[in-house]
Amino acid sequence: MVTTLAANIAVLVVRGGDDPAAPTRSEQQARYVAASGRMSVSPNAVAPLGERLTPHILVAGPATLPADVVERVRGAKGVKGVEVVDAVQGMVAGKQVGLMGVDPSTFRKYTPKPTAKSDALWRNVASGDVAISFTMGNDGGVKLGSEVPVGGRKEQSRARLRVGAYATMGIGDVDAVISRDRARALGMPAGNAMLISVPKAEPRTFIKKLRKVLPKGTKAVEVNPEIDFPRAGRVPDAGGQVMTAGQVRTVIRAAYSRLGWPYVWGGESEAEGGYDCSGLMQYAFAQAGIRLPRVAADQARAGWVIPYSKAQPGDMLIWANDPTAPGYISHIALYLGDGKMIHAPRRGTVVRIQNVYTRNMRGAVRVSPKLVNSLHR
């Protein structure tokens, strides 16, 4: 009925953009939390927020995770918390996205602080609403309070649910969350995924141990791995570590060829009729033989992050604009030099060249073909 999230399990993406004319993050944060509160339709009980935990690892498989495996992970050294969820790649408002069925009372503590703190948001989810990522709403054009189809790829496997909140969950490739009751009604696999918090362990080392006990076909990935900030912005300059001059020229020419194309959230080719910010980057770099990951947060790990002051043509620029998940990379652009960039800004705009703005900017990414290859292993 629905494809499991394990088929496209990656780090959190927030697709979309921002510009200097947009509201500040604090203004947006207040707006969407307030909107979620006003829209609460039921006083469904949701447990108060306790200690927040950082999810370091996401495990997902095609079927329910065995109870003994879950308990073994809970009791493993270094594990501070385990949250079992339902996870699929489903359809929400006509887009294929990562969709999770959760217990609002317990899952909330694994989300970014603005999302975790909103009682009203989680009451809405408990009441049967769907919460979608900030950029799916802001740049995807899905309105708060609207009713949208949610579920499988076939019409008969979907239900129309109300959009009860904009709230990025901080988990790779997940743009929508519903209650587990709703997930059951939609036929989603039950308990086929879990989040693991291991604050004092190295996630990659823990994942190697996990693979020894996980069922066949189950995948484990690191949630939002650290971005590499090298000392003084130094990066290797030879041996295939960075792009050749020819590759840089090809990437820039390819991006120029998309000028004027509409911004389409989730767009990555002519077939979608346009591009979003990360879709444009993926297209441009592909023309130079570099297969970037699909989304901005992953693309930011495709090389070394350096200060904007050291950016060169062909580098990517990255921003953290999402008010519901501060710190997550939510927009990306291609640097052209001389303070200019080309990007797909947001809904209602087209691919264009404009002056670089630095509000919420996190630096530039010097793309490494070798590092890109490692991201696909």
Coordinates of C-alpha atoms in Angstrom, one line a residue:
M1 CA 0.0 0.0 0.0
V2 CA 2.8 2.4 0.9
T3 CA 6.5 2.1 0.2
T4 CA 8.6 1.9 3.3
L5 CA 10.8 4.8 4.3
A6 CA 13.8 2.5 4.2
A7 CA 13.7 2.8 0.4
N8 CA 14.7 6.4 0.6
I9 CA 16.2 6.8 4.0
A10 CA 18.5 9.8 4.3
V11 CA 19.2 12.9 6.4
L12 CA 16.6 15.6 7.1
V13 CA 15.9 17.8 4.2
V14 CA 14.1 20.9 4.4
R15 CA 13.4 22.0 0.9
G16 CA 12.9 25.6 0.3
G17 CA 14.4 29.1 0.6
D18 CA 14.3 32.5 2.1
D19 CA 15.4 36.0 1.2
P20 CA 16.0 39.3 3.1
A21 CA 12.4 40.4 2.6
A22 CA 11.0 37.4 4.4
P23 CA 10.1 37.5 8.1
T24 CA 12.8 36.8 10.6
R25 CA 13.0 33.3 12.1
S26 CA 11.6 34.4 15.4
E27 CA 8.7 36.1 13.7
Q28 CA 7.9 33.0 11.7
Q29 CA 8.3 30.8 14.7
A30 CA 5.8 32.8 16.7
R31 CA 3.4 32.8 13.8
Y32 CA 3.3 29.1 13.2
V33 CA 3.2 28.1 16.8
A34 CA 0.3 30.5 17.3
A35 CA -1.5 29.2 14.2
S36 CA -1.2 25.7 15.5
G37 CA -2.7 26.7 18.9
R38 CA -5.7 28.5 17.3
M39 CA -6.4 25.6 15.1
S40 CA -6.6 23.0 17.8
V41 CA -9.9 21.2 17.4
S42 CA -9.8 18.8 20.3
P43 CA -8.6 18.8 23.9
N44 CA -7.0 15.4 23.4
A45 CA -4.7 14.7 26.2
V46 CA -1.0 14.8 25.4
A47 CA 1.7 14.2 28.0
P48 CA 3.8 17.3 28.9
L49 CA 7.2 17.6 27.4
G50 CA 9.8 16.0 29.5
E51 CA 13.6 15.9 28.9
R52 CA 14.3 16.4 25.2
L53 CA 16.5 13.8 23.5
T54 CA 18.5 14.1 20.3
P55 CA 17.8 11.4 17.8
H56 CA 21.1 10.1 16.5
I57 CA 20.1 7.0 14.5
L58 CA 17.1 6.1 12.5
V59 CA 16.3 2.4 11.9
A60 CA 13.7 1.4 9.3
G61 CA 12.6 -1.8 7.8
P62 CA 9.8 -3.3 5.6
A63 CA 8.0 -4.9 8.6
T64 CA 7.4 -4.6 12.3
L65 CA 10.7 -4.6 14.2
P66 CA 10.9 -7.7 16.5
A67 CA 10.1 -6.8 20.1
D68 CA 13.2 -8.6 21.4
V69 CA 15.4 -6.5 19.0
V70 CA 13.9 -3.3 20.2
E71 CA 14.4 -4.3 23.9
R72 CA 18.0 -5.3 23.2
V73 CA 18.7 -1.9 21.7
R74 CA 17.0 -0.1 24.7
G75 CA 19.3 -1.9 27.0
A76 CA 22.5 -1.4 25.0
K77 CA 25.3 0.6 26.5
G78 CA 25.1 4.3 25.7
V79 CA 21.4 4.3 24.7
K80 CA 19.5 7.1 26.4
G81 CA 16.2 6.6 24.5
V82 CA 14.4 4.5 21.9
E83 CA 11.2 5.6 20.2
V84 CA 9.3 3.1 18.0
V85 CA 7.4 4.7 15.0
D86 CA 5.7 3.8 11.8
A87 CA 7.6 5.0 8.7
V88 CA 6.8 5.0 5.0
Q89 CA 7.3 6.9 1.8
G90 CA 3.7 8.0 1.2
M91 CA 1.7 10.6 -0.6
V92 CA 0.7 13.8 1.1
A93 CA -1.1 16.6 -0.8
G94 CA 0.0 15.0 -4.1
K95 CA 3.7 14.8 -3.1
Q96 CA 5.7 11.7 -2.2
V97 CA 7.3 12.4 1.1
G98 CA 8.5 10.6 4.3
L99 CA 5.5 10.0 6.5
M100 CA 5.6 8.9 10.1
G101 CA 2.9 7.6 12.5
V102 CA 3.8 8.5 16.0
D103 CA 2.7 8.6 19.6
P104 CA 2.5 12.4 20.1
S105 CA 3.1 12.2 23.9
T106 CA 6.4 10.4 23.6
F107 CA 7.7 11.3 20.1
R108 CA 7.6 15.0 20.7
K109 CA 10.7 14.9 22.9
Y110 CA 12.8 13.8 19.9
T111 CA 11.9 16.8 17.8
P112 CA 13.5 20.3 17.6
K113 CA 12.8 22.6 20.5
P114 CA 10.1 24.9 18.9
T115 CA 8.2 21.8 17.7
A116 CA 8.6 19.8 20.9
K117 CA 7.4 22.7 23.1
S118 CA 4.0 23.3 21.4
D119 CA 1.3 21.4 23.3
A120 CA -1.3 22.6 20.8
L121 CA 0.6 21.2 17.9
W122 CA 0.7 17.7 19.4
R123 CA -2.9 17.9 20.5
N124 CA -3.8 18.5 16.9
V125 CA -1.8 15.5 15.8
A126 CA -3.5 13.4 18.5
S127 CA -6.9 14.6 17.2
G128 CA -6.2 13.2 13.8
D129 CA -4.5 16.1 11.9
V130 CA -1.4 15.8 9.8
A131 CA 1.6 18.1 10.7
I132 CA 3.8 18.9 7.7
S133 CA 7.3 20.4 7.5
F134 CA 7.6 24.2 7.4
T135 CA 8.9 24.2 3.9
M136 CA 6.2 21.8 2.6
G137 CA 3.7 24.4 3.8
N138 CA 5.6 27.6 3.1
D139 CA 7.2 26.6 -0.2
G140 CA 5.0 23.7 -1.2
G141 CA 1.9 25.8 -0.9
V142 CA 0.0 23.5 1.4
K143 CA -2.2 25.7 3.6
L144 CA -2.8 25.4 7.3
G145 CA -6.3 24.3 8.0
S146 CA -6.8 22.8 4.5
E147 CA -7.7 19.2 4.0
V148 CA -5.3 17.1 1.9
P149 CA -5.1 13.4 0.8
V150 CA -2.7 11.4 3.0
G151 CA -1.7 7.8 2.5
G152 CA -0.6 5.4 -0.3
R153 CA -0.1 6.0 -3.9
K154 CA -3.5 4.7 -4.8
E155 CA -6.6 6.9 -4.2
Q156 CA -8.4 4.1 -2.3
S157 CA -5.5 3.9 0.2
R158 CA -5.8 7.6 1.2
A159 CA -7.8 9.7 3.6
R160 CA -8.4 13.4 3.7
L161 CA -6.8 14.9 6.7
R162 CA -6.6 18.5 8.0
V163 CA -3.2 20.2 8.1
G164 CA -3.0 21.0 11.8
A165 CA 0.5 22.5 11.9
Y166 CA 3.7 23.4 10.1
A167 CA 6.5 21.7 12.1
T168 CA 9.8 20.2 10.8
M169 CA 10.6 17.1 12.9
G170 CA 14.3 17.1 12.4
I171 CA 14.5 13.6 11.0
G172 CA 15.9 12.8 7.6
D173 CA 13.4 12.9 4.7
V174 CA 10.4 13.2 6.9
D175 CA 8.0 15.9 5.9
A176 CA 4.7 14.7 7.5
V177 CA 3.6 13.2 10.8
I178 CA 0.3 11.7 11.9
S179 CA -0.8 9.8 15.0
R180 CA -0.3 6.0 15.1
D181 CA -4.1 5.6 15.1
R182 CA -4.3 7.4 11.8
A183 CA -1.3 5.3 10.5
R184 CA -3.2 2.1 11.4
A185 CA -6.3 3.3 9.6
L186 CA -4.2 4.0 6.5
G187 CA -2.6 0.6 6.5
M188 CA 0.9 1.8 7.3
P189 CA 3.3 -0.9 8.6
A190 CA 3.2 -0.9 12.4
G191 CA 6.4 -0.2 14.3
N192 CA 8.8 -0.8 11.4
A193 CA 11.1 2.0 12.5
M194 CA 12.8 3.4 15.6
L195 CA 14.8 6.5 16.7
I196 CA 17.7 5.9 18.9
S197 CA 19.4 8.5 21.1
V198 CA 23.1 7.7 21.9
P199 CA 24.5 11.1 23.2
K200 CA 27.8 9.6 24.4
A201 CA 28.5 7.2 21.6
E202 CA 29.8 7.6 18.1
P203 CA 26.7 7.0 15.9
R204 CA 28.7 5.3 13.1
T205 CA 30.3 2.9 15.5
F206 CA 26.9 2.1 17.1
I207 CA 25.4 1.5 13.7
K208 CA 28.0 -1.2 12.9
K209 CA 27.0 -3.0 16.1
L210 CA 23.3 -2.5 15.3
R211 CA 23.6 -4.2 11.9
K212 CA 24.6 -7.5 13.7
V213 CA 21.2 -7.7 15.4
L214 CA 18.8 -6.1 12.9
P215 CA 16.5 -8.2 10.7
K216 CA 17.4 -8.7 7.0
G217 CA 16.3 -5.7 4.9
T218 CA 16.4 -3.3 7.8
K219 CA 18.6 -0.2 7.4
A220 CA 20.2 2.1 10.0
V221 CA 21.4 5.6 9.2
E222 CA 22.8 8.5 11.2
V223 CA 20.3 11.4 11.7
N224 CA 21.8 14.7 10.7
P225 CA 25.5 13.9 11.0
E226 CA 27.8 16.7 11.9
I227 CA 28.9 19.0 9.0
D228 CA 32.6 19.1 8.5
F229 CA 34.0 22.6 9.4
P230 CA 37.7 22.3 8.7
R231 CA 40.2 24.4 10.6
A232 CA 40.7 27.8 9.0
G233 CA 38.6 26.7 6.1
R234 CA 41.4 24.6 4.6
V235 CA 40.5 22.0 2.0
P236 CA 42.6 19.6 -0.2
D237 CA 43.2 20.9 -3.7
A238 CA 44.2 17.9 -5.7
G239 CA 43.8 14.2 -6.4
G240 CA 40.0 14.4 -7.1
Q241 CA 39.3 15.9 -3.7
V242 CA 37.7 18.9 -5.3
M243 CA 36.2 19.7 -8.7
T244 CA 38.3 20.4 -11.7
A245 CA 38.0 23.8 -13.5
G246 CA 36.1 22.1 -16.3
Q247 CA 33.6 20.6 -13.9
V248 CA 33.0 24.0 -12.3
R249 CA 32.3 25.6 -15.7
T250 CA 29.9 22.7 -16.6
V251 CA 28.0 23.1 -13.3
I252 CA 27.6 26.9 -13.8
R253 CA 26.5 26.5 -17.4
A254 CA 24.0 23.9 -16.4
A255 CA 22.5 26.2 -13.7
Y256 CA 22.3 29.1 -16.2
S257 CA 20.3 26.9 -18.5
R258 CA 17.6 26.7 -15.9
L259 CA 17.2 30.5 -15.5
G260 CA 13.5 31.4 -15.6
W261 CA 12.2 28.0 -14.7
P262 CA 9.5 28.1 -11.9
Y263 CA 10.2 27.2 -8.3
V264 CA 8.4 23.9 -7.6
W265 CA 8.8 22.3 -4.2
G266 CA 10.2 18.8 -4.7
G267 CA 11.0 19.6 -8.4
E268 CA 14.2 18.2 -9.8
S269 CA 13.7 17.9 -13.5
E270 CA 11.7 19.1 -16.5
A271 CA 9.1 16.5 -15.7
E272 CA 8.0 18.4 -12.6
G273 CA 7.9 21.6 -14.5
G274 CA 10.5 23.3 -12.3
Y275 CA 13.0 23.0 -9.5
D276 CA 13.4 23.7 -5.8
C277 CA 16.7 24.9 -4.4
S278 CA 18.3 21.4 -3.9
G279 CA 16.7 20.0 -7.1
L280 CA 18.5 22.8 -9.1
M281 CA 21.8 21.9 -7.5
Q282 CA 21.3 18.2 -8.1
Y283 CA 20.6 18.9 -11.8
A284 CA 23.5 21.3 -12.3
F285 CA 26.1 19.1 -10.7
A286 CA 24.8 15.9 -12.5
Q287 CA 25.8 17.5 -15.8
A288 CA 29.4 17.4 -14.5
G289 CA 29.1 13.8 -13.5
I290 CA 28.6 14.6 -9.8
R291 CA 25.6 12.8 -8.3
L292 CA 24.6 15.0 -5.3
P293 CA 22.1 13.7 -2.7
R294 CA 18.6 15.0 -3.3
V295 CA 18.1 17.5 -0.4
A296 CA 19.8 20.6 1.0
A297 CA 20.8 19.1 4.3
D298 CA 22.5 16.2 2.6
Q299 CA 24.1 18.4 -0.1
A300 CA 25.7 20.5 2.6
R301 CA 27.8 17.4 3.5
A302 CA 29.0 16.9 0.0
G303 CA 32.3 18.7 0.7
W304 CA 34.0 21.0 3.2
V305 CA 32.1 23.9 4.8
I306 CA 34.3 27.1 4.6
P307 CA 33.6 30.7 5.4
Y308 CA 31.6 32.7 2.8
S309 CA 34.6 35.1 2.6
K310 CA 36.6 32.2 1.0
A311 CA 33.9 31.1 -1.5
Q312 CA 34.8 30.6 -5.1
P313 CA 32.7 30.1 -8.2
G314 CA 31.2 26.6 -8.2
D315 CA 30.9 26.4 -4.4
M316 CA 27.5 26.0 -2.9
L317 CA 26.1 28.4 -0.3
I318 CA 24.0 27.1 2.6
W319 CA 21.4 28.7 5.0
A320 CA 19.5 27.6 8.0
N321 CA 16.1 29.4 7.6
D322 CA 13.6 27.0 9.0
P323 CA 12.0 28.6 12.1
T324 CA 10.6 25.3 13.4
A325 CA 14.1 23.6 13.3
P326 CA 16.8 26.1 13.9
G327 CA 20.2 25.0 12.8
Y328 CA 19.1 22.6 10.0
I329 CA 20.2 23.5 6.5
S330 CA 17.1 24.6 4.7
H331 CA 18.3 26.5 1.6
I332 CA 21.1 26.1 -0.9
A333 CA 22.5 28.0 -3.9
L334 CA 25.3 28.1 -6.4
Y335 CA 28.0 30.8 -6.0
L336 CA 29.0 32.6 -9.2
G337 CA 31.6 34.9 -7.8
D338 CA 31.6 38.7 -7.2
G339 CA 28.8 38.4 -4.6
K340 CA 26.3 36.8 -7.0
M341 CA 24.5 33.5 -6.8
I342 CA 22.0 31.5 -8.8
H343 CA 19.2 29.6 -7.0
A344 CA 15.5 28.7 -6.9
P345 CA 14.4 31.0 -4.0
R346 CA 10.8 29.9 -3.0
R347 CA 7.3 29.4 -4.2
G348 CA 6.1 32.1 -6.6
T349 CA 9.5 32.8 -7.9
V350 CA 11.7 31.4 -10.7
V351 CA 15.4 30.3 -10.9
R352 CA 17.3 33.5 -10.9
I353 CA 20.6 35.3 -10.3
Q354 CA 20.8 37.7 -7.4
N355 CA 23.1 39.3 -4.8
V356 CA 24.2 37.0 -2.0
Y357 CA 22.5 37.7 1.4
T358 CA 24.1 36.5 4.6
R359 CA 21.2 36.4 7.1
N360 CA 21.1 32.8 8.5
M361 CA 23.9 31.8 6.2
R362 CA 26.1 28.9 7.5
G363 CA 28.9 29.2 4.9
A364 CA 30.0 27.8 1.6
V365 CA 30.5 24.2 0.6
R366 CA 33.6 23.3 -1.5
V367 CA 32.2 20.2 -3.2
S368 CA 34.3 17.0 -3.2
P369 CA 33.5 14.3 -5.8
K370 CA 35.1 11.7 -3.5
L371 CA 33.0 12.8 -0.5
V372 CA 29.9 12.8 -2.7
N373 CA 30.5 9.2 -3.7
S374 CA 30.9 8.2 0.0
L375 CA 27.4 9.6 0.7
H376 CA 25.8 7.1 -1.6
R377 CA 27.5 4.0 0.0

